[in-house]
Amino acid sequence: MDKKMFAFYKTRAVVVKAMAHPVRLYIVDELSRGEKCVCELTELIGMDMSTVSKHLSVLKNAGIVQDEKRGTKVFYILRMPCVMNFFDCVDNVIRELIQEQLEFIK
Amino acid sequence: MDKKMFAFYKTRAVVVKAMAHPVRLYIVDELSRGEKCVCELTELIGMDMSTVSKHLSVLKNAGIVQDEKRGTKVFYILRMPCVMNFFDCVDNVIRELIQEQLEFIK
DNA sequence: TTCTTATTTGGTTATATTGCCAAATAACCA
DNA sequence: TGGTTATTTGGCAATATAACCAAATAAGAA
């Protein structure tokens, strides 16, 4: 794998990594149902607002969400709804894993 | 977000995290073109075999690939080809990001 | 301007990840 | 059996991530 190729996969990894956290996956899921401000998400998640804000900036830097300031509030919007299709695949992976573990116990 | 919900997103995160690394993304891409043994992947990647082996075990534990021992070699097979569809989406995210950065420079 | 609300940023600590080396394991061959 | 090849495992050091708190910033209201 040469430098250029590694750089290419590294760029892809930035986007994938941005979603590789339970809180950020929850945020993406929540935003797929419509925009939400940081305060609403903080309430839903039940963590420090600074923590939620940092998770949002990871998603924003990866191009997955965008923000929009209105008054004192900042609303976040899912910019790339195509990521949602991926979750069906992820859930299939999980189902197969559980199936396999069941076979193993038998 | 209650305990159960967090556990659900944590499970999803295990699968996403398994792909959140340039080398593992490369492996998935490579395996989508057919099975390969650890030795072949090590040659292609140009890293220590133990490193490649560990990356493969992350993908295996997440249910994304499976392994098959034949003689002294271990072949890895992409078990969940649906993850490939996701890359089209990731590449779209990247394209939009670059577009945005271009606008910003202008 | 001062107060309040919403959000981000900086700093710190705890934990997780990554990559290498060396050693252990496993299967085949002579 | 002993040797060779392929792979995995354990351990270590370097780096990255995540969560909290406190402080800074930004916009609107009094």
Coordinates of N, CA and C in Angstrom, one line a residue, chain B residues 34-91:
Chain B
G34 N -12.2 -10.8 -3.4 CA -11.9 -12.3 -3.2 C -11.1 -12.5 -2.0
E35 N -11.2 -13.8 -1.5 CA -10.4 -14.1 -0.3 C -8.9 -14.0 -0.5
K36 N -8.3 -13.7 0.7 CA -6.8 -13.6 0.7 C -6.3 -14.2 2.0
C37 N -5.1 -14.7 2.0 CA -4.4 -15.2 3.2 C -3.7 -14.0 3.9
V38 N -3.4 -14.3 5.1 CA -2.7 -13.2 5.9 C -1.4 -12.8 5.3
C39 N -0.7 -13.8 4.7 CA 0.6 -13.5 4.1 C 0.4 -12.6 2.9
E40 N -0.6 -12.8 2.1 CA -0.8 -11.9 0.9 C -1.2 -10.5 1.4
L41 N -2.1 -10.4 2.4 CA -2.5 -9.1 2.9 C -1.3 -8.4 3.5
T42 N -0.4 -9.1 4.2 CA 0.8 -8.5 4.8 C 1.7 -7.9 3.8
E43 N 1.9 -8.7 2.7 CA 2.7 -8.2 1.5 C 2.1 -7.0 1.0
L44 N 0.8 -6.9 0.7 CA 0.1 -5.8 0.1 C 0.2 -4.6 1.0
I45 N 0.0 -4.8 2.3 CA -0.1 -3.6 3.3 C 1.3 -3.1 3.6
G46 N 2.3 -4.0 3.7 CA 3.7 -3.6 4.0 C 3.9 -3.3 5.5
M47 N 3.2 -4.0 6.3 CA 3.4 -3.8 7.8 C 3.7 -5.2 8.4
D48 N 4.1 -5.1 9.7 CA 4.4 -6.4 10.4 C 3.2 -7.3 10.3
M49 N 3.4 -8.6 10.1 CA 2.4 -9.6 10.0 C 1.5 -9.6 11.3
S50 N 2.1 -9.4 12.4 CA 1.4 -9.4 13.7 C 0.4 -8.3 13.7
T51 N 0.8 -7.2 13.1 CA -0.1 -6.0 13.1 C -1.3 -6.3 12.2
V52 N -1.1 -6.9 11.0 CA -2.1 -7.3 10.1 C -3.1 -8.3 10.7
S53 N -2.5 -9.3 11.4 CA -3.2 -10.3 12.1 C -4.2 -9.7 13.1
K54 N -3.7 -8.7 13.8 CA -4.5 -8.1 14.8 C -5.7 -7.3 14.2
H55 N -5.4 -6.6 13.1 CA -6.5 -5.9 12.4 C -7.5 -6.9 11.9
L56 N -7.1 -8.0 11.4 CA -8.0 -9.0 10.9 C -8.9 -9.6 12.1
S57 N -8.3 -9.7 13.2 CA -9.1 -10.2 14.3 C -10.1 -9.2 14.8
V58 N -9.8 -7.9 14.6 CA -10.8 -6.9 15.0 C -12.0 -7.1 14.0
L59 N -11.7 -7.2 12.7 CA -12.8 -7.4 11.7 C -13.6 -8.7 11.9
K60 N -12.9 -9.7 12.4 CA -13.5 -11.0 12.6 C -14.4 -10.9 13.8
N61 N -13.9 -10.3 14.9 CA -14.8 -10.2 16.1 C -16.0 -9.4 15.9
A62 N -15.9 -8.5 14.9 CA -17.1 -7.6 14.6 C -18.0 -8.3 13.7
G63 N -17.7 -9.5 13.2 CA -18.5 -10.2 12.3 C -18.5 -9.8 10.8
I64 N -17.5 -9.0 10.5 CA -17.4 -8.5 9.1 C -16.7 -9.4 8.2
V65 N -15.7 -10.2 8.7 CA -15.0 -11.2 7.9 C -15.0 -12.5 8.6
Q66 N -14.7 -13.6 7.9 CA -14.5 -14.9 8.6 C -13.2 -15.5 8.1
D67 N -12.7 -16.4 8.9 CA -11.4 -17.0 8.4 C -11.6 -18.5 8.2
E68 N -10.7 -19.1 7.5 CA -10.7 -20.5 7.0 C -9.3 -21.0 6.9
K69 N -9.0 -21.9 7.7 CA -7.6 -22.4 7.7 C -7.5 -23.5 6.7
R70 N -6.4 -23.4 5.8 CA -6.1 -24.4 4.8 C -4.6 -24.7 4.8
G71 N -4.2 -25.8 5.3 CA -2.8 -26.1 5.5 C -2.2 -25.1 6.5
T72 N -1.1 -24.5 6.2 CA -0.6 -23.6 7.2 C -1.1 -22.2 7.0
K73 N -1.8 -22.0 6.0 CA -2.3 -20.6 5.7 C -3.8 -20.4 6.2
V74 N -4.0 -19.2 6.6 CA -5.4 -18.8 7.0 C -5.9 -17.8 6.0
F75 N -7.1 -18.1 5.4 CA -7.7 -17.3 4.4 C -8.8 -16.5 5.1
Y76 N -8.9 -15.2 4.7 CA -9.9 -14.3 5.2 C -10.9 -14.0 4.1
I77 N -12.2 -14.0 4.5 CA -13.3 -13.9 3.5 C -14.2 -12.8 4.0
L78 N -14.6 -11.9 3.1 CA -15.6 -10.8 3.5 C -16.9 -11.5 3.7
R79 N -17.4 -11.4 4.9 CA -18.7 -12.1 5.2 C -19.9 -11.2 5.0
M80 N -19.7 -9.9 5.1 CA -20.8 -9.0 5.0 C -20.5 -8.0 3.9
P81 N -20.8 -8.4 2.6 CA -20.5 -7.5 1.5 C -21.3 -6.2 1.5
C82 N -22.4 -6.2 2.3 CA -23.2 -5.0 2.3 C -22.4 -3.8 2.8
V83 N -21.3 -4.0 3.5 CA -20.6 -2.8 4.0 C -20.0 -2.0 2.8
M84 N -19.8 -2.7 1.7 CA -19.3 -2.0 0.5 C -20.1 -0.9 0.0
N85 N -21.5 -1.1 0.1 CA -22.4 0.0 -0.3 C -22.2 1.3 0.4
F86 N -21.7 1.1 1.7 CA -21.5 2.2 2.6 C -20.4 3.2 2.0
F87 N -19.4 2.6 1.4 CA -18.3 3.4 0.9 C -18.7 4.4 -0.1
D88 N -19.7 4.1 -1.0 CA -20.2 5.1 -1.9 C -20.7 6.3 -1.2
C89 N -21.4 6.0 -0.1 CA -21.9 7.1 0.8 C -20.8 7.9 1.4
V90 N -19.8 7.2 1.9 CA -18.6 7.8 2.5 C -17.9 8.7 1.5
D91 N -17.7 8.2 0.3 CA -17.1 9.0 -0.8 C -17.9 10.2 -1.1

